Short mmCIF file of C-alpha atoms and ligand atoms in Angstrom, two decimals:
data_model
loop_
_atom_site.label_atom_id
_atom_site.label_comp_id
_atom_site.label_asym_id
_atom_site.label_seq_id
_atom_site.Cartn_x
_atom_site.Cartn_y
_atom_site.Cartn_z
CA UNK P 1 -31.92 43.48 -6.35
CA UNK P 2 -27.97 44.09 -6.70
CA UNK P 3 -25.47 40.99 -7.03
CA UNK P 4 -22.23 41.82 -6.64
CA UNK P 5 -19.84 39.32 -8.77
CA UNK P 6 -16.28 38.81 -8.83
CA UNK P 7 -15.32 36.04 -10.58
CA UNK P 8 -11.39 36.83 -11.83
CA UNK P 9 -10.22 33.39 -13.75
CA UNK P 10 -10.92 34.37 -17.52
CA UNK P 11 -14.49 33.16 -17.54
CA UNK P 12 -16.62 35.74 -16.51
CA UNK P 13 -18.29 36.86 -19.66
CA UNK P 14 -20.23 33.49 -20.21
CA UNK P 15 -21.49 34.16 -16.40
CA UNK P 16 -22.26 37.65 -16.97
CA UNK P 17 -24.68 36.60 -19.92
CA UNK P 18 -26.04 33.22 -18.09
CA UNK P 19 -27.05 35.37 -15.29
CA UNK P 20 -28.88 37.96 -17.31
CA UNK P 21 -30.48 35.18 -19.56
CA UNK P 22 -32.01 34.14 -16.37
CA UNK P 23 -33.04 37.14 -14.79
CA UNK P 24 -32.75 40.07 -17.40
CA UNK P 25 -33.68 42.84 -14.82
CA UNK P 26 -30.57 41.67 -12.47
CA UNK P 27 -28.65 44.66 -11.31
CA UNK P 28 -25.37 43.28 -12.16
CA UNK P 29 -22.32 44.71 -10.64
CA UNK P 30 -19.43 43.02 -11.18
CA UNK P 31 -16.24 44.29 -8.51
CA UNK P 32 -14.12 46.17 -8.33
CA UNK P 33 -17.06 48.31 -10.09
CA UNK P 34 -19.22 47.92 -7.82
CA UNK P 35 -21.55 51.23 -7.25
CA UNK P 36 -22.74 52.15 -3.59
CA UNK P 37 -21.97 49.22 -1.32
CA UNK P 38 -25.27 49.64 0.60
CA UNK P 39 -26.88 48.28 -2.77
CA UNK P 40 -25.85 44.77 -2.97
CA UNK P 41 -27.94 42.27 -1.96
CA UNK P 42 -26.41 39.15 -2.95
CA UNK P 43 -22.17 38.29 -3.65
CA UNK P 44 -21.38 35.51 -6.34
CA UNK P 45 -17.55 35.93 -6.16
CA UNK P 46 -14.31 33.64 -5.85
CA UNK P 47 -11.87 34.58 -3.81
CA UNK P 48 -12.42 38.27 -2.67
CA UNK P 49 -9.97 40.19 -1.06
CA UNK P 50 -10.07 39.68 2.62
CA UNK P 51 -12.20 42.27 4.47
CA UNK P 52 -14.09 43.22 1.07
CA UNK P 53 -17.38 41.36 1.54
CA UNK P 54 -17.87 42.87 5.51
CA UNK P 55 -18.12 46.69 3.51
CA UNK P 56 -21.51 45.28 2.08
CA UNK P 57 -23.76 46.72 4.70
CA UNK P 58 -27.28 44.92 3.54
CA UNK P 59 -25.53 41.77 2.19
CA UNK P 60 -27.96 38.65 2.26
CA UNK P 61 -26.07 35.96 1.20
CA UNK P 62 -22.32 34.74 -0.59
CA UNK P 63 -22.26 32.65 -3.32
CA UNK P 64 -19.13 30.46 -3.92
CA UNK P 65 -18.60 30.09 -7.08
CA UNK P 66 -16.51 27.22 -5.86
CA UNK P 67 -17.64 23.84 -4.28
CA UNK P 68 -15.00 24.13 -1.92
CA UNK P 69 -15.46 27.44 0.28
CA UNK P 70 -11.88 27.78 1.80
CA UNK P 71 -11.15 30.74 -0.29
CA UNK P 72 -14.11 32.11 1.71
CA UNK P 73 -13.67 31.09 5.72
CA UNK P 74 -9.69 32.04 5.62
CA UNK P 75 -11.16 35.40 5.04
CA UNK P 76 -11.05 36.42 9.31
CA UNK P 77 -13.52 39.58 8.15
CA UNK P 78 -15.94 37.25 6.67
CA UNK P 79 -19.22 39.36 7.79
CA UNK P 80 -20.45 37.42 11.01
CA UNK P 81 -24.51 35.88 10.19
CA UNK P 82 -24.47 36.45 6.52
CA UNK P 83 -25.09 32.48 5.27
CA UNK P 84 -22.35 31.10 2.81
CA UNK P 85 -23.69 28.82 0.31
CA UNK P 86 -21.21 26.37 -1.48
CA UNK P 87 -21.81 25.44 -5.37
CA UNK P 88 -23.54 22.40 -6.41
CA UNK P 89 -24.44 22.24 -10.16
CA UNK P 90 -24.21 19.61 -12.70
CA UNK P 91 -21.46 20.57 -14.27
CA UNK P 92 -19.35 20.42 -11.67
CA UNK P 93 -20.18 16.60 -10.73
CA UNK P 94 -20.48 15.29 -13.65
CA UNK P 95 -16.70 16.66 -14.40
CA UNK P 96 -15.48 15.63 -11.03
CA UNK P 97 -16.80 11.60 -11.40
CA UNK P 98 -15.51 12.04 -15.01
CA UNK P 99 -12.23 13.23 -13.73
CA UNK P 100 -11.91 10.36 -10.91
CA UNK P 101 -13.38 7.92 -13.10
CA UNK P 102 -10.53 8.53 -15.44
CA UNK P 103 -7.67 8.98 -12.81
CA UNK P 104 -9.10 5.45 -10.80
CA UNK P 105 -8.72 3.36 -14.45
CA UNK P 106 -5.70 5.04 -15.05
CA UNK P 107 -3.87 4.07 -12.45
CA UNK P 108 -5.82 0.45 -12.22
CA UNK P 109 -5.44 -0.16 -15.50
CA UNK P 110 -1.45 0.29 -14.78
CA UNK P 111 -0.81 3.45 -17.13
CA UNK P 112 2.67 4.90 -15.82
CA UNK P 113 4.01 1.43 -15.76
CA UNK P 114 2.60 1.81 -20.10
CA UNK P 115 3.66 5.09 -20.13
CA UNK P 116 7.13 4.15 -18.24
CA UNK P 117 7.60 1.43 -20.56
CA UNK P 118 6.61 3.34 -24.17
CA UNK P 119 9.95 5.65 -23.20
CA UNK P 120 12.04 2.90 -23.27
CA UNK P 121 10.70 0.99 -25.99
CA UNK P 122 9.58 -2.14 -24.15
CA UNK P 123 6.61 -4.28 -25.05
CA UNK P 124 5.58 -6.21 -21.91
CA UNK P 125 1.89 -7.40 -20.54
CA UNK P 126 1.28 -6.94 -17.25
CA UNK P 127 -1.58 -8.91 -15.50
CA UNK P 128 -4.94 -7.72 -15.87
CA UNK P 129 -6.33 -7.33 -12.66
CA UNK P 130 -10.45 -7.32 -12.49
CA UNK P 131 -12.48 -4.36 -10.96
CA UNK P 132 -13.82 -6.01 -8.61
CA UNK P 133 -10.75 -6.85 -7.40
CA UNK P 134 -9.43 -3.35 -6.85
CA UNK P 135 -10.21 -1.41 -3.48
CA UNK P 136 -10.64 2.24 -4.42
CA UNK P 137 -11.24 4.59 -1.43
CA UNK P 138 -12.97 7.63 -1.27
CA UNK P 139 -12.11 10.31 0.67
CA UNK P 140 -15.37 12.21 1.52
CA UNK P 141 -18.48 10.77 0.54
CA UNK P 142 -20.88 14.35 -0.07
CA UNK P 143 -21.97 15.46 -3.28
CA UNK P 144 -18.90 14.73 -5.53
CA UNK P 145 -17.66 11.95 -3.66
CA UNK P 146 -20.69 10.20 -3.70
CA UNK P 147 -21.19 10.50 -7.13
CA UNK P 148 -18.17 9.49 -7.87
CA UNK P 149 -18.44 6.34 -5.77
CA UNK P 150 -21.68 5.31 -7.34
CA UNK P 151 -20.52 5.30 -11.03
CA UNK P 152 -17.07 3.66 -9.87
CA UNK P 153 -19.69 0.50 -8.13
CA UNK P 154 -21.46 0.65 -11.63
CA UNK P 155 -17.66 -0.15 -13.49
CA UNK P 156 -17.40 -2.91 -10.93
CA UNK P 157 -14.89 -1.52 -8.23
CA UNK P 158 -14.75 -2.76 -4.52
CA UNK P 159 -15.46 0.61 -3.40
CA UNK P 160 -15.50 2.43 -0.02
CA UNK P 161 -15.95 5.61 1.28
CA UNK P 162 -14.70 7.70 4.57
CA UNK P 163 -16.30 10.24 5.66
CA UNK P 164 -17.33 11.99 9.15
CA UNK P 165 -20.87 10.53 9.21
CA UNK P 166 -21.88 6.89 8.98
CA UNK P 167 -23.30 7.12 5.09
CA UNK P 168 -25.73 4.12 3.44
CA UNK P 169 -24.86 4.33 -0.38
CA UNK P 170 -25.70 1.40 -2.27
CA UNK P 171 -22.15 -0.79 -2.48
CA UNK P 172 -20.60 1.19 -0.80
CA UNK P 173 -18.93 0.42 2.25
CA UNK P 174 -18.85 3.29 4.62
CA UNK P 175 -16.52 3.91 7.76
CA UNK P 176 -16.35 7.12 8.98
CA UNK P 177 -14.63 8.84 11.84
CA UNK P 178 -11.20 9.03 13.37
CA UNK P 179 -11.67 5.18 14.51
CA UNK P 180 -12.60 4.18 11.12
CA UNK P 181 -9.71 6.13 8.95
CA UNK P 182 -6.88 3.32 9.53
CA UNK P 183 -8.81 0.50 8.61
CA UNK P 184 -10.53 2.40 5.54
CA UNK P 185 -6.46 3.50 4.26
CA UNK P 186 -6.07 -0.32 4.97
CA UNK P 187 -8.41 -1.65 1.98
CA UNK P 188 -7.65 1.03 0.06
CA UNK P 189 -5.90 0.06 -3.13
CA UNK P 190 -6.55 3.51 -4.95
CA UNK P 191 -7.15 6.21 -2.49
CA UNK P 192 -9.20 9.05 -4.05
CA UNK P 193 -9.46 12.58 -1.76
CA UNK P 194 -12.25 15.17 -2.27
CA UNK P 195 -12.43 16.37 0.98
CA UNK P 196 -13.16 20.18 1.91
CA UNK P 197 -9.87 22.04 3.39
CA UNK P 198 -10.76 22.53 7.23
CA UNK P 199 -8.37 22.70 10.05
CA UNK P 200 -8.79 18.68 10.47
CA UNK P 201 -8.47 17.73 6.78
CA UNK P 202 -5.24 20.31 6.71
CA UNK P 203 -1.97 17.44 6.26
CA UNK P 204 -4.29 14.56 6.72
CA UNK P 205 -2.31 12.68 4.14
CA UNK P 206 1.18 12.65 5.41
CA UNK P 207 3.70 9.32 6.30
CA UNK P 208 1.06 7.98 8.74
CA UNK P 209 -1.54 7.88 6.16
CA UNK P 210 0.65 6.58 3.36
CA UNK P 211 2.25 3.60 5.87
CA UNK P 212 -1.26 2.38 6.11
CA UNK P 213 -2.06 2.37 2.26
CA UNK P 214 -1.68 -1.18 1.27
CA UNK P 215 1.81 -1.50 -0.79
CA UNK P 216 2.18 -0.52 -3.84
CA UNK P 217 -1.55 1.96 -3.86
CA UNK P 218 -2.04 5.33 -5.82
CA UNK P 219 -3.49 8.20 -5.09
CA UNK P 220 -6.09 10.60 -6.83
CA UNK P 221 -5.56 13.50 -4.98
CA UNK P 222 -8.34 16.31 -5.53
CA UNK P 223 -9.52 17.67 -3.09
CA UNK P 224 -7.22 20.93 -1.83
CA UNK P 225 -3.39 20.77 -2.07
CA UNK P 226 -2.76 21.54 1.96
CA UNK P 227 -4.33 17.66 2.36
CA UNK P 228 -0.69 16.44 1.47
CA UNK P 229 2.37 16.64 3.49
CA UNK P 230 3.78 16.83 -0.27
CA UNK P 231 7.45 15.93 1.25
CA UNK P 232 5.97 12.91 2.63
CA UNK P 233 4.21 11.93 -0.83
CA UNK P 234 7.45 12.06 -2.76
CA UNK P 235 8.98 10.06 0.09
CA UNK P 236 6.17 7.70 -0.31
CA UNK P 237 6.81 7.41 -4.38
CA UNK P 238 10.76 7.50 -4.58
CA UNK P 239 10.51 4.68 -2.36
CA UNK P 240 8.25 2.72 -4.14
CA UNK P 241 5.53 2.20 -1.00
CA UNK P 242 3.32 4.90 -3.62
CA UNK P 243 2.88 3.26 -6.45
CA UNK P 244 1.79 6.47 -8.36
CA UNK P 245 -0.17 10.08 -8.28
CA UNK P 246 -2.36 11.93 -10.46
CA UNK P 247 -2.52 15.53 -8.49
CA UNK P 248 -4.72 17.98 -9.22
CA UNK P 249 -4.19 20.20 -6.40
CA UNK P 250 -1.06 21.28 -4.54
CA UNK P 251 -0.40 23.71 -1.33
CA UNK P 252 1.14 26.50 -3.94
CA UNK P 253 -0.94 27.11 -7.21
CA UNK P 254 -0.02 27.23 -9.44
CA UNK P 255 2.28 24.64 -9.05
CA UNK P 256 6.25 26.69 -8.60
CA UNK P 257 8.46 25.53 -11.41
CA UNK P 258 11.08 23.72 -9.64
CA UNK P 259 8.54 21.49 -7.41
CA UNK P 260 9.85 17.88 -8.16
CA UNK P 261 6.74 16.93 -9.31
CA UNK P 262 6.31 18.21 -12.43
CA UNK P 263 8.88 15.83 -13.78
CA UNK P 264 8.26 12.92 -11.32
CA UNK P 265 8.11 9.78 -13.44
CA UNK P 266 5.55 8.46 -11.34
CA UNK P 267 3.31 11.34 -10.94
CA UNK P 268 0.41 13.15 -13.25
CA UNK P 269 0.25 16.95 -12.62
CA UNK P 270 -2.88 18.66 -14.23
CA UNK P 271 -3.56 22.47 -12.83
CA UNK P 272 -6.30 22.10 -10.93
CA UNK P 273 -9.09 21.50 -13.50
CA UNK P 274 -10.43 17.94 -12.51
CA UNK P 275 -13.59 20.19 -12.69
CA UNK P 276 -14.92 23.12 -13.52
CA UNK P 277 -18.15 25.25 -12.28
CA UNK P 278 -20.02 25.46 -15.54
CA UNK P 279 -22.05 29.33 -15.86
CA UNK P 280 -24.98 27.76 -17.16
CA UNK P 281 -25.97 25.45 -14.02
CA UNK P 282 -23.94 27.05 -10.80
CA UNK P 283 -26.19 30.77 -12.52
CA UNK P 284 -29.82 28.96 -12.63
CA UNK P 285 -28.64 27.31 -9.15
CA UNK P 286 -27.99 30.67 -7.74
CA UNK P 287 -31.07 32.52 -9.02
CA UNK P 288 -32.70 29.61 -7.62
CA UNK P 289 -31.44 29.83 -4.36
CA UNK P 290 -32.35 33.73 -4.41
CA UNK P 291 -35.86 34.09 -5.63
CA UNK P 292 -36.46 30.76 -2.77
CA UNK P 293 -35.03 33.49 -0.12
CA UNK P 294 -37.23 35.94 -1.04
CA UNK P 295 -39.95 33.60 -0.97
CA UNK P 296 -39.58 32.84 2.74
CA UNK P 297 -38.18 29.50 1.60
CA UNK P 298 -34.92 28.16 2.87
CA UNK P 299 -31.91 27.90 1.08
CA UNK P 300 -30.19 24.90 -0.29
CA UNK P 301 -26.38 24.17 -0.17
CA UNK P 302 -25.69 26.48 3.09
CA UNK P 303 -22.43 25.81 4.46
CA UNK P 304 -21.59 25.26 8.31
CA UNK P 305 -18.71 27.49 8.93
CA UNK P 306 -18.23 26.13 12.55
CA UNK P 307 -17.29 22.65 10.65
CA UNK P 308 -15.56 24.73 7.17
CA UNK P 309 -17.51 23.01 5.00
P1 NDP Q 1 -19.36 18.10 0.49
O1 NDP Q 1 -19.40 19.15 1.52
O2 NDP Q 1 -20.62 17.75 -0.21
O3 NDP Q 1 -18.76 16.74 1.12
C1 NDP Q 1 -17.66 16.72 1.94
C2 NDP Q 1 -17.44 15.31 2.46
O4 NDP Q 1 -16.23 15.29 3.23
C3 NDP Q 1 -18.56 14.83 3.39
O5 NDP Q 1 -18.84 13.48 3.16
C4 NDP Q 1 -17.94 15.01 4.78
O6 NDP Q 1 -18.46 14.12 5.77
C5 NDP Q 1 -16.51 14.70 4.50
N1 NDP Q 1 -15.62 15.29 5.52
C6 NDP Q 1 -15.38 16.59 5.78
N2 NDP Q 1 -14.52 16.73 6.80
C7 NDP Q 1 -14.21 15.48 7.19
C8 NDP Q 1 -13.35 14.96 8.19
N3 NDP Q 1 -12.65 15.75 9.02
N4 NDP Q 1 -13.28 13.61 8.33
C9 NDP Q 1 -13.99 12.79 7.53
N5 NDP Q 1 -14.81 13.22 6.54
C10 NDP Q 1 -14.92 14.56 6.39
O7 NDP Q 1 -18.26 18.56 -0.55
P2 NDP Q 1 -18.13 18.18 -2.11
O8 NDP Q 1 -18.22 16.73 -2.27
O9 NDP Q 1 -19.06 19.00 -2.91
O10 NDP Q 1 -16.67 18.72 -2.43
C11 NDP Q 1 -15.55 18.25 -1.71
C12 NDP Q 1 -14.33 19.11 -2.02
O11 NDP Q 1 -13.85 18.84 -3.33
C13 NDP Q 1 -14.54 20.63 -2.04
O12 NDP Q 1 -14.60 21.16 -0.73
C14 NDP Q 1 -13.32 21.09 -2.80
O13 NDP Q 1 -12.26 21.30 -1.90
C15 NDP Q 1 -13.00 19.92 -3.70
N6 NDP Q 1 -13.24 20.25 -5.12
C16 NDP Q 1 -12.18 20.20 -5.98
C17 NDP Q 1 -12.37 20.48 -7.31
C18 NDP Q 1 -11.24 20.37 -8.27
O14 NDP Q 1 -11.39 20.75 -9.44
N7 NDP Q 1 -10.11 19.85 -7.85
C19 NDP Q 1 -13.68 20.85 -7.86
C20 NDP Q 1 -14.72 20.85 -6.87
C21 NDP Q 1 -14.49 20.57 -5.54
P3 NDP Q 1 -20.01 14.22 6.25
O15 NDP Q 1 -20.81 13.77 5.06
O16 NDP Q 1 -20.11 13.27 7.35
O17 NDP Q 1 -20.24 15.65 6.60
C1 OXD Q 2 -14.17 23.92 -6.48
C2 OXD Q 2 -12.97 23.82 -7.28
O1 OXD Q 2 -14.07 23.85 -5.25
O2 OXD Q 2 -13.06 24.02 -8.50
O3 OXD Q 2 -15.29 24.06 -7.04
O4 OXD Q 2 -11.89 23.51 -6.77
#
């Protein structure tokens, strides 16, 4: 059995040695060395070039190494009936709810207004507000934003989640749907987005979407960058109707030097870590997934690429 892994962000070495932990008779081939392509049975890879993965002739299945798969389905070669499975690990959750978590009582606990304030040397209170008070909105409601949503009911939040099925999470108030994204922007005091990137999601959060935020919200953007009309964000914040941003992801990464954000006083710009695939769990998640295969059993985590996600 031949996996095929390309994984080209400076961590591969800790995967390399999960992975053979795991299975020690693995026939590791990690690209561009990658032997004859008729071997490989199985891709673990971020990001391949378009066209590489349709010159595996008896591919099975690809592995993101990612949770979000767009760096897979903008690939117009992608080999037609080979099943894409998305990452779900540990790891990656718990960093994500830590991540939001963090970002949500940032901005609740009123942070750049501190932070705005330390620079000039001013020592002012401003009103507590309680959790339950504050309306945070989540953006997607699968397995990060759910998580996320659960631990933010456990702190106390008035918390509700869109999404594009009806969803029944404890405290959670779900709308879902194009009829239901207005009024859930409406009640929306913090607006969190983990959506996938798909053709619908794609400038979801332009002027139209920040007009409906109630006055004054902020947004936890981290999702994918292409979610944000980013001219109509900074419109949004200059003129006050934003209150603030922590963004993870933009459309260009990394982030160009002269974007205005980097030195926006009422924006947070981190590089796209709000979390990370950890080798240890996304490795024992994808053996898992391949010795069920070739036990007859299904696999878990398969993504629909008719809805990109
Ligand atoms: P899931 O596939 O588990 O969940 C996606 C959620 O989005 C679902 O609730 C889905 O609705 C909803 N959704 C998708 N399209 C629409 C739409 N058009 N309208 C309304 N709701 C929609 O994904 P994850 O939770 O695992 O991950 C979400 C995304 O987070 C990833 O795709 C990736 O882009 C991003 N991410 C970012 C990271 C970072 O470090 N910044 C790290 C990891 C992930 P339904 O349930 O009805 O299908
Ligand atoms: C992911 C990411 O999708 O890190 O897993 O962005």
């Amino acid at each position: 059995m031949a996996l095929l892994f390309k994984f080209d962000i400076g961590r591969g070495d800790s995967w390399r040695r999960a992975l053979l932990e795991l299975d020690p008779g693995l026939d590791l081939r990690a690209w561009p060395e990658v032997g004859d392509p008729a071997d490989i049975d199985y891709a673990l890879v971020w990001r391949p070039p378009p066209g590489e993965l349709k010159s595996y002739p008896n591919l099975k299945v690809i592995f993101s190494i990612f949770a979000g798969i767009d760096h897979l389905s903008s690939d117009p070669e992608l080999p037609a009936g080979v099943p894409v499975v998305r990452m779900v690990e540990p790891g990656l959750t718990a960093g994500m709810t830590e991540f939001v978590l963090m970002s949500v009582l940032y901005h609740h606990r009123f942070m750049l207004d501190y932070a705005a304030q330390a620079r000039k040397h001013i020592w002012r209170e401003i009103d507590q507000v309680p959790a339950g008070d504050r309306r945070v909105g989540i953006m997607g409601l699968g397995v990060l934003g759910g998580d996320a949503a659960e631990k933010l009911v456990a702190l106390g939040f008035d918390v509700a989640g869109w999404s594009g099925s009806p969803k029944d999470l404890p405290g959670v108030t779900s709308f879902h749907g194009a009829d239901g994204f207005l009024p859930f922007l409406n009640r929306s005091d913090i607006l969190v987005c983990l959506l996938p990137l798909t053709p619908e999601t794609t400038g979801i959060l332009d002027a139209r979407a920040f007009a409906a935020l109630p006055e004054g919200a902020s947004l936890v953007s981290v999702g994918r960058g292409p979610q944000v009309v980013e001219a109509d964000l900074l419109a949004a914040l200059d003129s006050g109707r934003l209150n603030g941003a922590t963004l993870d992801v933009f459309r260009d990464e990394p982030l160009p030097e002269d974007s205005p954000f980097w030195d926006h006083p009422r924006v947070v710009v981190v590089p796209h870590i709000a979390s990370m695939t950890m080798a240890r769990g996304a490795c024992a998640f994808v053996i898992d997934n391949i010795r069920r295969l070739e036990a007859g059993q299904p696999l878990l985590h398969v993504v629909d690429l008719d809805k990109g996600y």
